[in-house]
């Protein structure tokens, strides 16, 4: 069987997001202009009720749904680790269903993954097209000034651009880093189960291996 270019790993559990948000997230994957991907949808089970019908999105056999026999209850980290082990794609995209990828997101990432590396002005920032980071909008979030983000309930339209440049804990979200599957497996998968593990894992990964920073805002976190 031909391997896809990207494996999109999606953790889900009862009560994590509403059906409307879940469908919005899955719809944005169906609308991607670059469609060479599979979706590994893991429900942190068991299911208390059926998931919303996804047949209208036309994923076909690109969608692989698995329901766990027990509830891990660790913010989806065990499911992300399982996705890393079971992914068939060359790159892995970690995606939460309350997030949104713009329709051209994978197309832009794909373009920058193939641009040859050129010597840059900053020798301390190693450019590595096998690890790509892009900006996202944080809807309804504001920066506290203390190295953390908080939700702004009074002004829900406020927007913060979350760049992950440099990749440090508190300035990166699991939506916005795409790395080769082989790299994920080399570092031991999603080895950190803490609440802020995405920032911890990503910052260490980029510090040790470098990354390519994609010049664009390709999604939103809600």
XYZ file of N, CA and C in Angstrom:
666
model
N 0.846 -1.201 0.000
C 0.000 0.000 0.000
C 0.883 1.253 0.000
N 0.564 2.203 -0.850
C 1.334 3.439 -0.935
C 1.226 4.237 0.360
N 2.359 4.750 0.816
C 2.374 5.525 2.042
C 2.010 6.977 1.762
N 1.181 7.583 2.611
C 0.828 8.995 2.422
C 1.990 9.892 2.825
N 1.929 11.120 2.390
C 2.964 12.084 2.751
C 2.830 12.499 4.218
N 1.581 12.677 4.691
C 1.346 13.145 6.054
C 0.402 12.194 6.793
N 0.670 12.011 8.081
C -0.256 11.349 8.994
C -0.734 12.394 9.987
N -2.043 12.629 10.025
C -2.621 13.608 10.938
C -3.190 12.847 12.136
N -2.605 13.060 13.309
C -2.992 12.340 14.522
C -3.959 13.211 15.319
N -5.176 12.695 15.542
C -6.238 13.476 16.183
C -6.721 12.748 17.429
N -6.417 13.235 18.635
C -6.979 12.653 19.860
C -8.341 13.260 20.169
N -9.228 12.448 20.744
C -10.582 12.905 21.039
C -11.102 12.099 22.225
N -11.976 12.698 23.022
C -12.643 11.952 24.090
C -13.956 12.632 24.410
N -14.847 11.879 25.049
C -16.158 12.417 25.387
C -16.012 13.682 26.220
N -16.635 14.751 25.764
C -16.629 15.990 26.508
C -15.457 16.898 26.217
N -14.512 16.464 25.380
C -13.356 17.313 25.099
C -13.775 18.538 24.297
N -14.602 18.332 23.304
C -15.152 19.421 22.508
C -16.590 19.055 22.141
N -17.374 20.050 21.784
C -18.730 19.789 21.331
C -18.698 19.106 19.965
N -19.800 18.483 19.598
C -19.883 17.871 18.275
C -19.660 18.908 17.177
N -20.164 20.125 17.400
C -20.015 21.177 16.381
C -18.544 21.518 16.170
N -17.777 21.638 17.248
C -16.358 21.945 17.110
C -15.591 20.765 16.516
N -15.966 19.567 16.930
C -15.324 18.376 16.380
C -15.525 18.314 14.861
N -16.746 18.559 14.419
C -17.026 18.537 12.982
C -16.327 19.677 12.262
N -16.217 20.828 12.897
C -15.492 21.944 12.285
C -14.028 21.568 12.067
N -13.425 20.934 13.067
C -12.038 20.516 12.934
C -11.842 19.486 11.843
N -12.718 18.510 11.784
C -12.594 17.476 10.758
C -12.886 18.050 9.372
N -13.791 19.017 9.312
C -14.110 19.640 8.022
C -12.900 20.384 7.466
N -12.139 21.040 8.331
C -10.979 21.783 7.832
C -9.938 20.835 7.270
N -9.888 19.595 7.754
C -8.984 18.606 7.168
C -9.506 18.161 5.805
N -10.814 18.001 5.699
C -11.407 17.603 4.423
C -11.214 18.682 3.359
N -11.058 19.933 3.758
C -10.935 21.047 2.819
C -9.496 21.350 2.426
N -8.547 20.557 2.896
C -7.148 20.815 2.554
C -6.922 20.690 1.048
N -6.208 21.648 0.481
C -5.922 21.620 -0.955
C -4.843 20.591 -1.293
N -4.057 20.183 -0.296
C -3.088 19.101 -0.464
C -3.654 17.904 0.273
N -4.024 16.859 -0.450
C -4.831 15.780 0.124
C -4.077 14.468 0.306
N -2.752 14.488 0.213
C -1.987 13.249 0.366
C -1.718 13.011 1.853
N -2.747 12.614 2.573
C -2.614 12.382 4.011
C -3.595 11.306 4.471
N -3.290 10.748 5.625
C -4.211 9.872 6.347
C -4.557 10.546 7.669
N -5.697 10.178 8.231
C -6.109 10.696 9.534
C -6.193 9.532 10.511
N -5.449 9.618 11.604
C -5.524 8.633 12.668
C -6.314 9.267 13.801
N -7.595 8.919 13.883
C -8.500 9.485 14.880
C -8.613 8.497 16.035
N -8.142 8.906 17.195
C -8.168 8.048 18.383
C -9.151 8.618 19.390
N -10.133 7.803 19.767
C -11.062 8.215 20.817
C -10.607 7.592 22.128
N -10.385 8.450 23.129
C -9.965 7.996 24.454
C -11.196 7.413 25.141
N -11.455 6.152 24.892
C -12.722 5.490 25.157
C -12.878 4.967 26.567
N -13.938 4.159 26.728
C -14.859 3.737 25.670
C -15.879 4.825 25.312
N -16.470 4.682 24.134
C -17.461 5.648 23.680
C -18.733 5.556 24.511
N -19.239 6.683 24.939
C -20.536 6.695 25.629
C -21.680 6.855 24.636
N -21.357 7.337 23.437
C -22.336 7.497 22.364
C -21.576 7.543 21.049
N -22.228 7.299 19.940
C -21.528 7.304 18.648
C -20.933 8.673 18.335
N -19.804 8.673 17.642
C -19.230 9.922 17.156
C -20.095 10.486 16.034
N -20.051 11.783 15.800
C -20.790 12.353 14.670
C -20.386 11.682 13.361
N -21.310 11.622 12.433
C -21.084 10.984 11.137
C -20.093 11.801 10.315
N -19.025 11.166 9.871
C -17.988 11.844 9.087
C -18.006 11.433 7.621
N -18.987 10.631 7.225
C -18.991 10.077 5.871
C -19.086 11.160 4.795
N -19.742 12.269 5.102
C -19.924 13.316 4.098
C -18.621 14.015 3.736
N -17.597 13.860 4.538
C -16.323 14.525 4.269
C -15.491 13.798 3.222
N -15.858 12.598 2.893
C -15.185 11.887 1.812
C -13.779 11.412 2.119
N -13.492 11.130 3.388
C -12.155 10.649 3.738
C -11.894 9.233 3.227
N -12.943 8.417 3.182
C -12.775 7.035 2.736
C -11.795 6.288 3.602
N -10.912 5.520 2.964
C -9.959 4.731 3.739
C -8.776 5.563 4.231
N -8.799 6.879 3.983
C -7.761 7.741 4.569
C -7.994 7.959 6.062
N -9.207 7.682 6.533
C -9.550 7.859 7.944
C -9.482 6.523 8.668
N -8.685 6.474 9.719
C -8.572 5.279 10.550
C -9.008 5.648 11.964
N -10.176 5.148 12.364
C -10.734 5.442 13.685
C -10.472 4.273 14.622
N -9.943 4.577 15.797
C -9.719 3.559 16.811
C -10.240 4.066 18.151
N -10.920 3.191 18.863
C -11.471 3.508 20.179
C -10.729 2.669 21.211
N -10.143 3.307 22.211
C -9.382 2.570 23.213
C -10.319 1.878 24.201
N -9.854 0.793 24.765
C -10.667 0.025 25.707
C -10.713 0.680 27.079
N -9.729 1.536 27.360
C -9.692 2.232 28.633
C -9.457 3.712 28.403
N -9.743 4.500 29.417
C -9.532 5.945 29.338
C -8.147 6.275 29.880
N -7.300 6.848 29.043
C -5.967 7.245 29.489
C -6.025 8.543 30.289
N -6.867 9.479 29.847
C -7.099 10.725 30.576
C -5.799 11.485 30.837
N -4.972 11.642 29.801
C -3.709 12.366 29.956
C -3.551 13.418 28.863
N -4.639 14.140 28.610
C -4.664 15.237 27.636
C -4.384 14.748 26.206
N -4.605 13.467 25.954
C -4.402 12.928 24.617
C -2.980 12.507 24.314
N -2.073 12.604 25.280
C -0.665 12.331 24.996
C -0.406 10.860 24.670
N -1.068 9.952 25.366
C -0.893 8.525 25.058
C -1.387 8.211 23.650
N -2.438 8.905 23.236
C -2.964 8.691 21.892
C -2.033 9.278 20.845
N -1.416 10.403 21.133
C -0.423 10.956 20.211
C 0.761 10.000 20.060
N 1.169 9.420 21.179
C 2.276 8.474 21.132
C 1.896 7.240 20.314
N 0.663 6.792 20.473
C 0.185 5.659 19.676
C 0.155 6.021 18.193
N -0.251 7.232 17.886
C -0.270 7.676 16.502
C 1.117 7.697 15.884
N 2.100 8.118 16.662
C 3.475 8.119 16.167
C 3.912 6.699 15.813
N 3.532 5.743 16.640
C 3.923 4.353 16.400
C 3.204 3.750 15.200
N 1.975 4.188 14.941
C 1.156 3.551 13.910
C 1.075 4.357 12.609
N 1.668 5.533 12.574
C 1.585 6.389 11.382
C 2.290 5.744 10.195
N 1.695 5.891 9.021
C 2.303 5.409 7.780
C 2.882 6.549 6.949
N 2.575 7.791 7.323
C 3.034 8.941 6.562
C 4.487 9.285 6.831
N 5.059 10.074 5.937
C 6.448 10.507 6.096
C 6.574 11.577 7.165
N 5.559 12.449 7.287
C 5.521 13.481 8.311
C 4.304 13.256 9.202
N 4.392 13.757 10.431
C 3.264 13.700 11.361
C 2.786 15.103 11.688
N 1.473 15.282 11.630
C 0.812 16.511 12.057
C -0.017 16.167 13.284
N 0.263 16.798 14.417
C -0.558 16.598 15.617
C -1.657 17.656 15.615
N -2.895 17.196 15.673
C -4.036 18.102 15.487
C -5.091 17.849 16.551
N -5.509 18.916 17.230
C -6.619 18.839 18.173
C -7.904 19.276 17.482
N -9.022 18.587 17.705
C -10.242 18.916 16.957
C -10.867 20.262 17.309
N -10.372 20.948 18.342
C -10.872 22.301 18.580
C -10.000 23.344 17.886
N -9.057 22.894 17.075
C -8.210 23.788 16.292
C -8.682 23.829 14.840
N -8.102 24.726 14.074
C -8.438 24.851 12.660
C -7.157 25.013 11.859
N -7.015 24.227 10.808
C -5.975 24.446 9.802
C -6.629 25.113 8.596
N -6.028 26.175 8.094
C -6.563 26.813 6.906
C -6.441 25.867 5.712
N -7.288 26.035 4.697
C -7.312 25.076 3.584
C -5.973 24.868 2.897
N -5.110 25.878 2.879
C -3.832 25.753 2.191
C -2.697 25.332 3.122
N -3.001 24.979 4.368
C -1.956 24.740 5.363
C -0.995 23.639 4.939
N -1.511 22.472 4.606
C -0.628 21.379 4.226
C 0.096 21.677 2.922
N -0.552 22.383 2.024
C 0.091 22.738 0.763
C 1.304 23.633 1.004
N 1.159 24.591 1.903
C 2.273 25.482 2.226
C 3.388 24.727 2.942
N 3.017 23.890 3.903
C 4.011 23.077 4.612
C 4.759 22.182 3.634
N 4.017 21.574 2.722
C 4.641 20.695 1.726
C 5.645 21.473 0.880
N 5.272 22.674 0.468
C 6.198 23.485 -0.330
C 7.498 23.725 0.425
N 7.394 24.171 1.678
C 8.594 24.523 2.428
C 9.392 23.299 2.856
N 8.767 22.145 2.886
C 9.515 20.928 3.215
C 10.463 20.531 2.092
N 10.246 21.073 0.902
C 11.041 20.697 -0.273
C 11.971 21.809 -0.770
N 11.930 22.962 -0.145
C 12.829 24.046 -0.530
C 14.241 23.729 -0.036
N 15.246 23.788 -0.910
C 16.617 23.466 -0.491
C 17.105 24.385 0.630
N 17.932 23.851 1.486
C 18.491 24.618 2.593
C 19.567 25.567 2.067
N 19.480 26.826 2.495
C 20.488 27.820 2.143
C 21.132 28.357 3.421
N 22.416 28.691 3.370
C 23.063 29.267 4.558
C 22.337 30.527 5.004
N 22.044 30.614 6.300
C 21.323 31.763 6.813
C 22.223 32.727 7.553
N 21.699 33.922 7.889
C 22.503 34.929 8.585
C 22.774 34.583 10.041
N 21.970 33.677 10.622
C 22.120 33.322 12.026
C 22.631 31.893 12.137
N 23.939 31.698 12.352
C 24.476 30.340 12.401
C 23.999 29.545 13.610
N 23.416 30.238 14.614
C 22.940 29.544 15.803
C 21.574 28.909 15.579
N 20.890 29.289 14.504
C 19.578 28.717 14.209
C 19.721 27.787 12.999
N 19.827 26.518 13.253
C 20.024 25.539 12.198
C 18.720 25.302 11.461
N 18.742 25.493 10.134
C 17.531 25.277 9.347
C 17.416 23.804 8.993
N 16.290 23.208 9.349
C 16.064 21.785 9.115
C 14.664 21.605 8.537
N 14.547 21.350 7.224
C 13.218 21.210 6.609
C 12.491 19.932 6.992
N 13.107 19.079 7.806
C 12.425 17.886 8.319
C 11.583 18.204 9.547
N 11.728 19.426 10.073
C 10.924 19.914 11.193
C 10.449 21.308 10.816
N 9.140 21.492 10.687
C 8.597 22.767 10.217
C 7.663 23.361 11.260
N 7.809 24.679 11.467
C 6.986 25.393 12.437
C 6.308 26.563 11.740
N 5.003 26.704 11.967
C 4.264 27.824 11.371
C 3.475 28.556 12.444
N 3.098 29.778 12.141
C 2.345 30.591 13.078
C 0.871 30.252 13.079
N 0.217 30.497 14.219
C -1.234 30.332 14.335
C -1.800 31.538 15.084
N -3.105 31.706 14.966
C -3.806 32.733 15.731
C -4.412 32.101 16.981
N -4.217 32.750 18.113
C -4.841 32.301 19.358
C -6.078 33.167 19.584
N -7.241 32.631 19.251
C -8.478 33.390 19.389
C -8.869 33.510 20.863
N -9.230 34.727 21.265
C -9.674 34.941 22.634
C -8.595 34.747 23.666
N -7.321 34.891 23.276
C -6.217 34.702 24.208
C -5.389 35.978 24.277
N -4.773 36.208 25.401
C -3.876 37.339 25.570
C -2.617 36.867 26.269
N -1.550 37.625 26.093
C -0.274 37.279 26.701
C -0.191 37.927 28.078
N 0.155 37.145 29.094
C 0.155 37.642 30.468
C 1.395 38.454 30.791
N 2.453 38.316 29.954
C 3.701 38.992 30.257
C 4.578 38.220 31.215
N 4.136 37.051 31.618
C 4.900 36.217 32.553
C 5.250 34.875 31.911
N 5.318 34.853 30.581
C 5.698 33.622 29.908
C 4.558 32.660 29.719
N 3.318 33.120 29.848
C 2.171 32.223 29.705
C 1.032 32.960 29.010
N 0.079 32.190 28.517
C -1.108 32.742 27.880
C -2.310 32.544 28.790
N -3.285 33.435 28.685
C -4.519 33.225 29.421
C -5.690 33.591 28.531
N -6.833 32.974 28.792
C -8.015 33.233 27.978
C -8.673 34.530 28.417
N -8.928 35.360 27.456
C -9.536 36.656 27.708
C -11.043 36.527 27.502
N -11.770 36.363 28.571
C -13.214 36.127 28.456
C -13.995 37.404 28.201
N -13.406 38.551 28.490
C -14.133 39.808 28.297
C -14.119 40.251 26.834
N -13.014 39.927 26.115
C -12.902 40.333 24.723
C -12.580 39.095 23.897
N -13.601 38.340 23.543
C -13.385 37.063 22.877
C -12.848 37.199 21.471
N -12.866 38.411 20.924
C -12.346 38.612 19.572
C -10.854 38.938 19.565
N -10.253 39.034 20.738
C -8.826 39.357 20.777
C -8.032 38.219 20.159
N -6.967 38.581 19.475
C -6.172 37.603 18.739
C -4.705 37.786 19.076
N -4.027 36.698 19.344
C -2.593 36.713 19.567
C -1.945 35.816 18.521
N -0.937 36.323 17.833
C -0.208 35.489 16.885
C 0.810 34.665 17.660
N 0.690 33.380 17.568
C 1.487 32.424 18.331
C 2.522 31.859 17.378
N 3.755 32.328 17.456
C 4.721 32.011 16.414
C 5.584 30.792 16.708
N 5.892 30.533 17.961
C 6.828 29.462 18.257
C 8.232 29.780 17.783
N 8.575 31.069 17.670
C 9.909 31.475 17.235
C 10.523 32.356 18.323
N 11.526 31.892 19.037
C 12.058 30.523 19.006
C 11.078 29.548 19.668
N 11.318 28.270 19.460
C 10.430 27.257 20.020
C 10.732 27.078 21.500
N 9.934 27.728 22.344
C 10.125 27.633 23.790
C 8.809 27.273 24.452
N 8.847 26.589 25.617
C 7.613 26.253 26.323
C 6.774 27.502 26.563
N 5.492 27.397 26.333
C 4.592 28.521 26.509
C 4.418 29.359 25.262
N 5.245 29.133 24.241
C 5.106 29.885 22.994
C 4.956 28.952 21.809
N 4.389 27.785 22.041
C 4.159 26.846 20.942
C 2.976 25.957 21.319
N 2.231 25.537 20.328
C 1.055 24.703 20.552
C 1.165 23.473 19.670
N 0.507 22.379 20.085
C 0.684 21.115 19.351
C 0.114 21.171 17.944
N -0.580 22.233 17.597
C -1.078 22.377 16.224
C 0.026 22.710 15.235
N 1.089 23.396 15.671
C 1.901 24.145 14.729
C 3.290 23.591 14.429
N 3.619 22.390 14.855
C 4.896 21.800 14.489
C 4.651 20.509 13.723
N 5.314 20.377 12.565
C 5.219 19.198 11.715
C 6.620 18.618 11.584
N 6.792 17.345 11.897
C 8.114 16.732 11.831
C 8.015 15.352 11.196
N 9.137 14.896 10.660
C 9.172 13.575 10.049
C 8.878 12.488 11.083
N 8.160 11.480 10.651
C 7.820 10.362 11.521
C 9.076 9.696 12.069
N 10.094 9.578 11.249
C 11.334 8.942 11.691
C 11.965 9.707 12.849
N 11.854 11.035 12.835
C 12.400 11.839 13.928
C 11.632 11.586 15.214
N 10.298 11.567 15.111
C 9.489 11.292 16.300
C 9.869 9.953 16.925
N 10.092 8.963 16.115
C 10.427 7.651 16.649
C 11.834 7.615 17.222
N 12.736 8.378 16.630
C 14.103 8.443 17.150
C 14.157 9.042 18.557
N 13.285 10.014 18.836
C 13.326 10.662 20.156
C 12.449 9.950 21.180
N 11.832 8.832 20.784
C 11.033 8.062 21.735
C 9.567 8.380 21.747
N 9.065 8.965 20.653
C 7.639 9.256 20.563
C 7.238 10.431 21.450
N 5.954 10.446 21.834
C 5.447 11.510 22.716
C 5.727 11.068 24.152
N 6.958 11.302 24.589
C 7.470 10.713 25.818
C 7.080 11.481 27.073
N 6.602 12.709 26.929
C 6.242 13.549 28.074
C 4.727 13.555 28.208
N 4.206 13.211 29.373
C 2.757 13.143 29.580
C 2.217 14.324 30.390
N 3.020 15.343 30.600
C 2.578 16.491 31.380
C 1.659 17.387 30.562
N 0.958 18.282 31.245
C 0.006 19.170 30.580
C 0.672 20.011 29.496
N 1.868 20.486 29.757
C 2.565 21.384 28.829
C 3.607 20.646 27.997
N 3.370 19.362 27.753
C 4.395 18.540 27.098
C 4.716 18.993 25.680
N 3.741 19.578 24.971
C 4.039 19.993 23.597
C 5.166 21.020 23.574
N 5.083 22.019 24.441
C 6.130 23.017 24.499
C 7.460 22.447 24.952
N 7.421 21.516 25.900
C 8.656 20.914 26.399
C 9.312 20.054 25.320
N 8.514 19.203 24.673
C 9.066 18.317 23.645
C 9.564 19.119 22.452
N 8.742 20.065 21.994
C 9.090 20.810 20.792
C 10.343 21.660 20.997
N 10.432 22.330 22.139
C 11.573 23.214 22.362
C 12.868 22.419 22.411
N 12.832 21.260 23.056
C 14.032 20.418 23.102
C 14.375 19.889 21.713
N 13.350 19.482 20.974
C 13.554 18.946 19.636
C 14.210 19.980 18.717
N 13.693 21.199 18.741
C 14.217 22.247 17.869
C 15.606 22.688 18.326
N 15.809 22.739 19.624
C 17.126 23.118 20.133
C 18.195 22.130 19.675
N 17.836 20.842 19.658
C 18.816 19.815 19.318
C 18.977 19.608 17.819
N 17.903 19.819 17.047
C 17.933 19.454 15.633
C 17.674 20.591 14.669
N 17.273 21.733 15.185
C 16.939 22.834 14.295
C 15.550 22.672 13.710
N 15.126 23.633 12.925
C 13.800 23.612 12.308
C 13.785 24.614 11.166
N 12.748 24.524 10.359
C 12.484 25.542 9.344
C 11.214 26.281 9.746
N 11.317 27.587 9.844
C 10.180 28.407 10.236
C 9.443 28.866 8.989
N 8.250 28.391 8.802
C 7.442 28.683 7.615
C 6.896 30.111 7.722
N 7.081 30.934 6.713
C 6.614 32.324 6.783
C 5.127 32.434 6.488
N 4.323 32.094 7.466
C 2.890 32.176 7.247
C 2.108 31.772 8.479
N 0.881 32.275 8.596
C -0.060 31.875 9.631
C -1.030 30.899 8.990
N -1.019 29.664 9.439
C -1.728 28.602 8.735
C -2.880 27.980 9.520
N -3.180 28.508 10.699
C -4.254 27.913 11.466
C -4.638 28.755 12.666
N -5.597 28.227 13.445
C -6.087 28.922 14.633
C -6.296 27.936 15.767
N -6.083 28.438 16.978
C -6.337 27.674 18.194
C -7.447 28.393 18.976
N -8.447 27.641 19.428
C -9.601 28.251 20.105
C -9.676 27.737 21.536
